[in-house]
């Protein structure tokens, strides 16, 4: 889906839907992350760094929640006699 804006950027939706999406402007070589009313425009290198950081955070969160779940399970087993 292409979008034409007032500043003549032609944005392509790369992912997401209305309210939470990533758009790309080939003319500006800029990615735009929209989350609700927040819009963040990033150049290619900054976008890639941001994407890596988000992926790392998601991985660490999964590990954290798995460890927390395991810890709670181990505690509940110890309390059963």
PDB file of N, CA and C in Angstrom:
ATOM      1  N   UNK A   1       0.847  -1.177   0.000  1.00  0.00           N
ATOM      2  CA  UNK A   1       0.000   0.000   0.000  1.00  0.00           C
ATOM      3  C   UNK A   1       0.893   1.241   0.000  1.00  0.00           C
ATOM      4  N   UNK A   2       0.765   2.099  -0.967  1.00  0.00           N
ATOM      5  CA  UNK A   2       1.546   3.331  -1.065  1.00  0.00           C
ATOM      6  C   UNK A   2       0.713   4.485  -0.510  1.00  0.00           C
ATOM      7  N   UNK A   3       1.399   5.397   0.167  1.00  0.00           N
ATOM      8  CA  UNK A   3       0.738   6.591   0.697  1.00  0.00           C
ATOM      9  C   UNK A   3       1.508   7.803   0.204  1.00  0.00           C
ATOM     10  N   UNK A   4       0.816   8.812  -0.270  1.00  0.00           N
ATOM     11  CA  UNK A   4       1.464  10.050  -0.696  1.00  0.00           C
ATOM     12  C   UNK A   4       1.145  11.107   0.355  1.00  0.00           C
ATOM     13  N   UNK A   5       2.191  11.758   0.868  1.00  0.00           N
ATOM     14  CA  UNK A   5       1.994  12.756   1.913  1.00  0.00           C
ATOM     15  C   UNK A   5       2.221  14.148   1.359  1.00  0.00           C
ATOM     16  N   UNK A   6       1.960  15.147   2.183  1.00  0.00           N
ATOM     17  CA  UNK A   6       2.068  16.546   1.760  1.00  0.00           C
ATOM     18  C   UNK A   6       3.483  16.910   1.347  1.00  0.00           C
ATOM     19  N   UNK A   7       4.510  16.297   1.942  1.00  0.00           N
ATOM     20  CA  UNK A   7       5.885  16.659   1.598  1.00  0.00           C
ATOM     21  C   UNK A   7       6.420  15.812   0.443  1.00  0.00           C
ATOM     22  N   UNK A   8       5.521  15.201  -0.332  1.00  0.00           N
ATOM     23  CA  UNK A   8       5.834  14.413  -1.513  1.00  0.00           C
ATOM     24  C   UNK A   8       6.583  13.118  -1.230  1.00  0.00           C
ATOM     25  N   UNK A   9       6.625  12.683   0.015  1.00  0.00           N
ATOM     26  CA  UNK A   9       7.178  11.369   0.332  1.00  0.00           C
ATOM     27  C   UNK A   9       6.170  10.321  -0.118  1.00  0.00           C
ATOM     28  N   UNK A  10       6.686   9.257  -0.680  1.00  0.00           N
ATOM     29  CA  UNK A  10       5.830   8.122  -1.031  1.00  0.00           C
ATOM     30  C   UNK A  10       6.193   7.006  -0.069  1.00  0.00           C
ATOM     31  N   UNK A  11       5.308   6.745   0.889  1.00  0.00           N
ATOM     32  CA  UNK A  11       5.585   5.764   1.939  1.00  0.00           C
ATOM     33  C   UNK A  11       4.963   4.415   1.596  1.00  0.00           C
ATOM     34  N   UNK A  12       5.717   3.373   1.870  1.00  0.00           N
ATOM     35  CA  UNK A  12       5.261   2.004   1.688  1.00  0.00           C
ATOM     36  C   UNK A  12       5.128   1.384   3.072  1.00  0.00           C
ATOM     37  N   UNK A  13       4.000   0.738   3.341  1.00  0.00           N
ATOM     38  CA  UNK A  13       3.813   0.053   4.622  1.00  0.00           C
ATOM     39  C   UNK A  13       4.604  -1.249   4.571  1.00  0.00           C
ATOM     40  N   UNK A  14       5.603  -1.380   5.458  1.00  0.00           N
ATOM     41  CA  UNK A  14       6.419  -2.590   5.515  1.00  0.00           C
ATOM     42  C   UNK A  14       5.818  -3.643   6.436  1.00  0.00           C
ATOM     43  N   UNK A  15       5.200  -3.192   7.518  1.00  0.00           N
ATOM     44  CA  UNK A  15       4.615  -4.132   8.482  1.00  0.00           C
ATOM     45  C   UNK A  15       3.586  -3.409   9.330  1.00  0.00           C
ATOM     46  N   UNK A  16       2.678  -4.196   9.895  1.00  0.00           N
ATOM     47  CA  UNK A  16       1.705  -3.652  10.822  1.00  0.00           C
ATOM     48  C   UNK A  16       0.419  -3.223  10.152  1.00  0.00           C
ATOM     49  N   UNK A  17      -0.380  -2.551  10.943  1.00  0.00           N
ATOM     50  CA  UNK A  17      -1.683  -2.057  10.480  1.00  0.00           C
ATOM     51  C   UNK A  17      -1.905  -0.685  11.100  1.00  0.00           C
ATOM     52  N   UNK A  18      -3.027  -0.104  10.816  1.00  0.00           N
ATOM     53  CA  UNK A  18      -3.355   1.219  11.353  1.00  0.00           C
ATOM     54  C   UNK A  18      -3.170   1.224  12.866  1.00  0.00           C
ATOM     55  N   UNK A  19      -2.444   2.212  13.373  1.00  0.00           N
ATOM     56  CA  UNK A  19      -2.228   2.322  14.814  1.00  0.00           C
ATOM     57  C   UNK A  19      -0.882   1.801  15.273  1.00  0.00           C
ATOM     58  N   UNK A  20      -0.299   0.869  14.528  1.00  0.00           N
ATOM     59  CA  UNK A  20       1.023   0.336  14.877  1.00  0.00           C
ATOM     60  C   UNK A  20       1.634  -0.252  13.607  1.00  0.00           C
ATOM     61  N   UNK A  21       2.529   0.499  12.989  1.00  0.00           N
ATOM     62  CA  UNK A  21       3.093   0.043  11.714  1.00  0.00           C
ATOM     63  C   UNK A  21       4.447   0.663  11.443  1.00  0.00           C
ATOM     64  N   UNK A  22       5.133   0.093  10.456  1.00  0.00           N
ATOM     65  CA  UNK A  22       6.415   0.603   9.990  1.00  0.00           C
ATOM     66  C   UNK A  22       6.252   0.955   8.516  1.00  0.00           C
ATOM     67  N   UNK A  23       6.618   2.189   8.192  1.00  0.00           N
ATOM     68  CA  UNK A  23       6.538   2.667   6.816  1.00  0.00           C
ATOM     69  C   UNK A  23       7.952   2.987   6.316  1.00  0.00           C
ATOM     70  N   UNK A  24       8.117   2.989   5.000  1.00  0.00           N
ATOM     71  CA  UNK A  24       9.417   3.305   4.401  1.00  0.00           C
ATOM     72  C   UNK A  24       9.229   4.303   3.272  1.00  0.00           C
ATOM     73  N   UNK A  25      10.088   5.346   3.262  1.00  0.00           N
ATOM     74  CA  UNK A  25      10.118   6.310   2.165  1.00  0.00           C
ATOM     75  C   UNK A  25      11.430   6.118   1.414  1.00  0.00           C
ATOM     76  N   UNK A  26      11.336   5.639   0.186  1.00  0.00           N
ATOM     77  CA  UNK A  26      12.525   5.371  -0.620  1.00  0.00           C
ATOM     78  C   UNK A  26      13.254   6.670  -0.977  1.00  0.00           C
ATOM     79  N   UNK A  27      12.503   7.738  -1.242  1.00  0.00           N
ATOM     80  CA  UNK A  27      13.118   9.020  -1.591  1.00  0.00           C
ATOM     81  C   UNK A  27      13.994   9.546  -0.463  1.00  0.00           C
ATOM     82  N   UNK A  28      13.496   9.445   0.762  1.00  0.00           N
ATOM     83  CA  UNK A  28      14.221   9.958   1.931  1.00  0.00           C
ATOM     84  C   UNK A  28      15.127   8.904   2.568  1.00  0.00           C
ATOM     85  N   UNK A  29      14.934   7.643   2.182  1.00  0.00           N
ATOM     86  CA  UNK A  29      15.625   6.511   2.803  1.00  0.00           C
ATOM     87  C   UNK A  29      15.418   6.545   4.323  1.00  0.00           C
ATOM     88  N   UNK A  30      14.160   6.709   4.717  1.00  0.00           N
ATOM     89  CA  UNK A  30      13.790   6.835   6.130  1.00  0.00           C
ATOM     90  C   UNK A  30      12.660   5.856   6.442  1.00  0.00           C
ATOM     91  N   UNK A  31      12.799   5.170   7.574  1.00  0.00           N
ATOM     92  CA  UNK A  31      11.738   4.324   8.080  1.00  0.00           C
ATOM     93  C   UNK A  31      10.980   5.130   9.133  1.00  0.00           C
ATOM     94  N   UNK A  32       9.676   4.953   9.157  1.00  0.00           N
ATOM     95  CA  UNK A  32       8.856   5.659  10.134  1.00  0.00           C
ATOM     96  C   UNK A  32       8.089   4.615  10.931  1.00  0.00           C
ATOM     97  N   UNK A  33       8.279   4.643  12.241  1.00  0.00           N
ATOM     98  CA  UNK A  33       7.578   3.733  13.137  1.00  0.00           C
ATOM     99  C   UNK A  33       6.438   4.516  13.762  1.00  0.00           C
ATOM    100  N   UNK A  34       5.224   4.036  13.562  1.00  0.00           N
ATOM    101  CA  UNK A  34       4.044   4.681  14.137  1.00  0.00           C
ATOM    102  C   UNK A  34       3.445   3.765  15.190  1.00  0.00           C
ATOM    103  N   UNK A  35       3.285   4.304  16.400  1.00  0.00           N
ATOM    104  CA  UNK A  35       2.596   3.600  17.479  1.00  0.00           C
ATOM    105  C   UNK A  35       1.608   4.600  18.067  1.00  0.00           C
ATOM    106  N   UNK A  36       0.344   4.397  17.760  1.00  0.00           N
ATOM    107  CA  UNK A  36      -0.666   5.363  18.179  1.00  0.00           C
ATOM    108  C   UNK A  36      -0.343   6.729  17.610  1.00  0.00           C
ATOM    109  N   UNK A  37      -0.295   7.736  18.473  1.00  0.00           N
ATOM    110  CA  UNK A  37      -0.010   9.105  18.042  1.00  0.00           C
ATOM    111  C   UNK A  37       1.489   9.373  17.920  1.00  0.00           C
ATOM    112  N   UNK A  38       2.329   8.431  18.348  1.00  0.00           N
ATOM    113  CA  UNK A  38       3.778   8.595  18.295  1.00  0.00           C
ATOM    114  C   UNK A  38       4.305   8.173  16.934  1.00  0.00           C
ATOM    115  N   UNK A  39       5.141   9.010  16.346  1.00  0.00           N
ATOM    116  CA  UNK A  39       5.765   8.710  15.070  1.00  0.00           C
ATOM    117  C   UNK A  39       7.264   8.952  15.197  1.00  0.00           C
ATOM    118  N   UNK A  40       8.054   7.946  14.874  1.00  0.00           N
ATOM    119  CA  UNK A  40       9.504   8.023  14.990  1.00  0.00           C
ATOM    120  C   UNK A  40      10.120   7.768  13.623  1.00  0.00           C
ATOM    121  N   UNK A  41      10.820   8.779  13.092  1.00  0.00           N
ATOM    122  CA  UNK A  41      11.468   8.655  11.784  1.00  0.00           C
ATOM    123  C   UNK A  41      12.950   8.349  11.993  1.00  0.00           C
ATOM    124  N   UNK A  42      13.417   7.261  11.376  1.00  0.00           N
ATOM    125  CA  UNK A  42      14.799   6.825  11.554  1.00  0.00           C
ATOM    126  C   UNK A  42      15.465   6.584  10.215  1.00  0.00           C
ATOM    127  N   UNK A  43      16.724   7.001  10.116  1.00  0.00           N
ATOM    128  CA  UNK A  43      17.509   6.655   8.943  1.00  0.00           C
ATOM    129  C   UNK A  43      17.832   5.164   9.010  1.00  0.00           C
ATOM    130  N   UNK A  44      18.272   4.624   7.881  1.00  0.00           N
ATOM    131  CA  UNK A  44      18.497   3.191   7.739  1.00  0.00           C
ATOM    132  C   UNK A  44      19.336   2.593   8.873  1.00  0.00           C
ATOM    133  N   UNK A  45      20.502   3.171   9.156  1.00  0.00           N
ATOM    134  CA  UNK A  45      21.384   2.598  10.183  1.00  0.00           C
ATOM    135  C   UNK A  45      20.754   2.672  11.571  1.00  0.00           C
ATOM    136  N   UNK A  46      20.072   3.759  11.870  1.00  0.00           N
ATOM    137  CA  UNK A  46      19.416   3.908  13.173  1.00  0.00           C
ATOM    138  C   UNK A  46      18.256   2.928  13.299  1.00  0.00           C
ATOM    139  N   UNK A  47      17.515   2.725  12.209  1.00  0.00           N
ATOM    140  CA  UNK A  47      16.413   1.769  12.224  1.00  0.00           C
ATOM    141  C   UNK A  47      16.932   0.358  12.483  1.00  0.00           C
ATOM    142  N   UNK A  48      18.023  -0.014  11.819  1.00  0.00           N
ATOM    143  CA  UNK A  48      18.588  -1.349  12.020  1.00  0.00           C
ATOM    144  C   UNK A  48      19.067  -1.538  13.459  1.00  0.00           C
ATOM    145  N   UNK A  49      19.694  -0.525  14.040  1.00  0.00           N
ATOM    146  CA  UNK A  49      20.115  -0.591  15.446  1.00  0.00           C
ATOM    147  C   UNK A  49      18.905  -0.726  16.362  1.00  0.00           C
ATOM    148  N   UNK A  50      17.849   0.031  16.077  1.00  0.00           N
ATOM    149  CA  UNK A  50      16.622  -0.022  16.864  1.00  0.00           C
ATOM    150  C   UNK A  50      16.001  -1.416  16.778  1.00  0.00           C
ATOM    151  N   UNK A  51      15.936  -1.967  15.565  1.00  0.00           N
ATOM    152  CA  UNK A  51      15.353  -3.301  15.364  1.00  0.00           C
ATOM    153  C   UNK A  51      16.148  -4.361  16.128  1.00  0.00           C
ATOM    154  N   UNK A  52      17.484  -4.275  16.096  1.00  0.00           N
ATOM    155  CA  UNK A  52      18.323  -5.218  16.847  1.00  0.00           C
ATOM    156  C   UNK A  52      18.082  -5.089  18.343  1.00  0.00           C
ATOM    157  N   UNK A  53      17.961  -3.853  18.830  1.00  0.00           N
ATOM    158  CA  UNK A  53      17.722  -3.623  20.251  1.00  0.00           C
ATOM    159  C   UNK A  53      16.378  -4.206  20.679  1.00  0.00           C
ATOM    160  N   UNK A  54      15.331  -4.002  19.880  1.00  0.00           N
ATOM    161  CA  UNK A  54      14.005  -4.533  20.197  1.00  0.00           C
ATOM    162  C   UNK A  54      14.038  -6.064  20.194  1.00  0.00           C
ATOM    163  N   UNK A  55      14.736  -6.656  19.225  1.00  0.00           N
ATOM    164  CA  UNK A  55      14.837  -8.114  19.166  1.00  0.00           C
ATOM    165  C   UNK A  55      15.575  -8.658  20.390  1.00  0.00           C
ATOM    166  N   UNK A  56      16.656  -7.987  20.790  1.00  0.00           N
ATOM    167  CA  UNK A  56      17.398  -8.396  21.979  1.00  0.00           C
ATOM    168  C   UNK A  56      16.526  -8.292  23.228  1.00  0.00           C
ATOM    169  N   UNK A  57      15.772  -7.224  23.335  1.00  0.00           N
ATOM    170  CA  UNK A  57      14.874  -7.043  24.482  1.00  0.00           C
ATOM    171  C   UNK A  57      13.808  -8.134  24.508  1.00  0.00           C
ATOM    172  N   UNK A  58      13.250  -8.482  23.355  1.00  0.00           N
ATOM    173  CA  UNK A  58      12.226  -9.531  23.283  1.00  0.00           C
ATOM    174  C   UNK A  58      12.811 -10.876  23.701  1.00  0.00           C
ATOM    175  N   UNK A  59      14.029 -11.168  23.267  1.00  0.00           N
ATOM    176  CA  UNK A  59      14.704 -12.410  23.643  1.00  0.00           C
ATOM    177  C   UNK A  59      14.958 -12.453  25.136  1.00  0.00           C
ATOM    178  N   UNK A  60      15.475 -11.366  25.694  1.00  0.00           N
ATOM    179  CA  UNK A  60      15.752 -11.313  27.131  1.00  0.00           C
ATOM    180  C   UNK A  60      14.474 -11.401  27.953  1.00  0.00           C
ATOM    181  N   UNK A  61      13.394 -10.791  27.474  1.00  0.00           N
ATOM    182  CA  UNK A  61      12.121 -10.881  28.181  1.00  0.00           C
ATOM    183  C   UNK A  61      11.622 -12.329  28.196  1.00  0.00           C
ATOM    184  N   UNK A  62      11.755 -13.015  27.073  1.00  0.00           N
ATOM    185  CA  UNK A  62      11.330 -14.423  27.009  1.00  0.00           C
ATOM    186  C   UNK A  62      12.132 -15.273  27.993  1.00  0.00           C
ATOM    187  N   UNK A  63      13.448 -15.036  28.070  1.00  0.00           N
ATOM    188  CA  UNK A  63      14.299 -15.773  29.008  1.00  0.00           C
ATOM    189  C   UNK A  63      13.915 -15.428  30.439  1.00  0.00           C
ATOM    190  N   UNK A  64      13.723 -14.157  30.705  1.00  0.00           N
ATOM    191  CA  UNK A  64      13.351 -13.702  32.046  1.00  0.00           C
ATOM    192  C   UNK A  64      12.045 -14.339  32.508  1.00  0.00           C
ATOM    193  N   UNK A  65      11.021 -14.300  31.657  1.00  0.00           N
ATOM    194  CA  UNK A  65       9.728 -14.849  32.051  1.00  0.00           C
ATOM    195  C   UNK A  65       9.787 -16.371  32.176  1.00  0.00           C
ATOM    196  N   UNK A  66      10.577 -17.030  31.334  1.00  0.00           N
ATOM    197  CA  UNK A  66      10.731 -18.486  31.447  1.00  0.00           C
ATOM    198  C   UNK A  66      11.415 -18.846  32.761  1.00  0.00           C
ATOM    199  N   UNK A  67      12.469 -18.103  33.121  1.00  0.00           N
ATOM    200  CA  UNK A  67      13.172 -18.355  34.388  1.00  0.00           C
ATOM    201  C   UNK A  67      12.271 -18.075  35.579  1.00  0.00           C
ATOM    202  N   UNK A  68      11.497 -17.015  35.503  1.00  0.00           N
ATOM    203  CA  UNK A  68      10.585 -16.659  36.592  1.00  0.00           C
ATOM    204  C   UNK A  68       9.528 -17.746  36.752  1.00  0.00           C
ATOM    205  N   UNK A  69       8.998 -18.218  35.645  1.00  0.00           N
ATOM    206  CA  UNK A  69       7.998 -19.279  35.661  1.00  0.00           C
ATOM    207  C   UNK A  69       8.583 -20.556  36.261  1.00  0.00           C
ATOM    208  N   UNK A  70       9.788 -20.904  35.835  1.00  0.00           N
ATOM    209  CA  UNK A  70      10.464 -22.103  36.343  1.00  0.00           C
ATOM    210  C   UNK A  70      10.712 -21.977  37.839  1.00  0.00           C
ATOM    211  N   UNK A  71      11.145 -20.807  38.274  1.00  0.00           N
ATOM    212  CA  UNK A  71      11.415 -20.556  39.688  1.00  0.00           C
ATOM    213  C   UNK A  71      10.137 -20.692  40.516  1.00  0.00           C
ATOM    214  N   UNK A  72       9.035 -20.129  40.023  1.00  0.00           N
ATOM    215  CA  UNK A  72       7.758 -20.226  40.735  1.00  0.00           C
ATOM    216  C   UNK A  72       7.280 -21.674  40.789  1.00  0.00           C
ATOM    217  N   UNK A  73       7.494 -22.421  39.706  1.00  0.00           N
ATOM    218  CA  UNK A  73       7.098 -23.823  39.663  1.00  0.00           C
ATOM    219  C   UNK A  73       7.922 -24.632  40.661  1.00  0.00           C
ATOM    220  N   UNK A  74       9.235 -24.395  40.696  1.00  0.00           N
ATOM    221  CA  UNK A  74      10.110 -25.114  41.630  1.00  0.00           C
ATOM    222  C   UNK A  74       9.720 -24.813  43.069  1.00  0.00           C
ATOM    223  N   UNK A  75       9.389 -23.575  43.361  1.00  0.00           N
ATOM    224  CA  UNK A  75       8.968 -23.185  44.709  1.00  0.00           C
ATOM    225  C   UNK A  75       7.662 -23.882  45.080  1.00  0.00           C
ATOM    226  N   UNK A  76       6.725 -23.965  44.159  1.00  0.00           N
ATOM    227  CA  UNK A  76       5.438 -24.601  44.448  1.00  0.00           C
ATOM    228  C   UNK A  76       5.612 -26.102  44.680  1.00  0.00           C
ATOM    229  N   UNK A  77       6.560 -26.745  43.986  1.00  0.00           N
ATOM    230  CA  UNK A  77       6.818 -28.168  44.181  1.00  0.00           C
ATOM    231  C   UNK A  77       7.425 -28.413  45.569  1.00  0.00           C
ATOM    232  N   UNK A  78       8.329 -27.547  45.986  1.00  0.00           N
ATOM    233  CA  UNK A  78       8.978 -27.686  47.295  1.00  0.00           C
ATOM    234  C   UNK A  78       7.954 -27.574  48.423  1.00  0.00           C
ATOM    235  N   UNK A  79       6.901 -26.815  48.196  1.00  0.00           N
ATOM    236  CA  UNK A  79       5.886 -26.586  49.233  1.00  0.00           C
ATOM    237  C   UNK A  79       4.843 -27.692  49.298  1.00  0.00           C
ATOM    238  N   UNK A  80       4.899 -28.666  48.392  1.00  0.00           N
ATOM    239  CA  UNK A  80       3.934 -29.782  48.389  1.00  0.00           C
ATOM    240  C   UNK A  80       4.576 -30.971  49.081  1.00  0.00           C
ATOM    241  N   UNK A  81       3.952 -31.453  50.144  1.00  0.00           N
ATOM    242  CA  UNK A  81       4.464 -32.635  50.867  1.00  0.00           C
ATOM    243  C   UNK A  81       3.358 -33.594  51.080  1.00  0.00           C
TER     244      UNK A  81
END
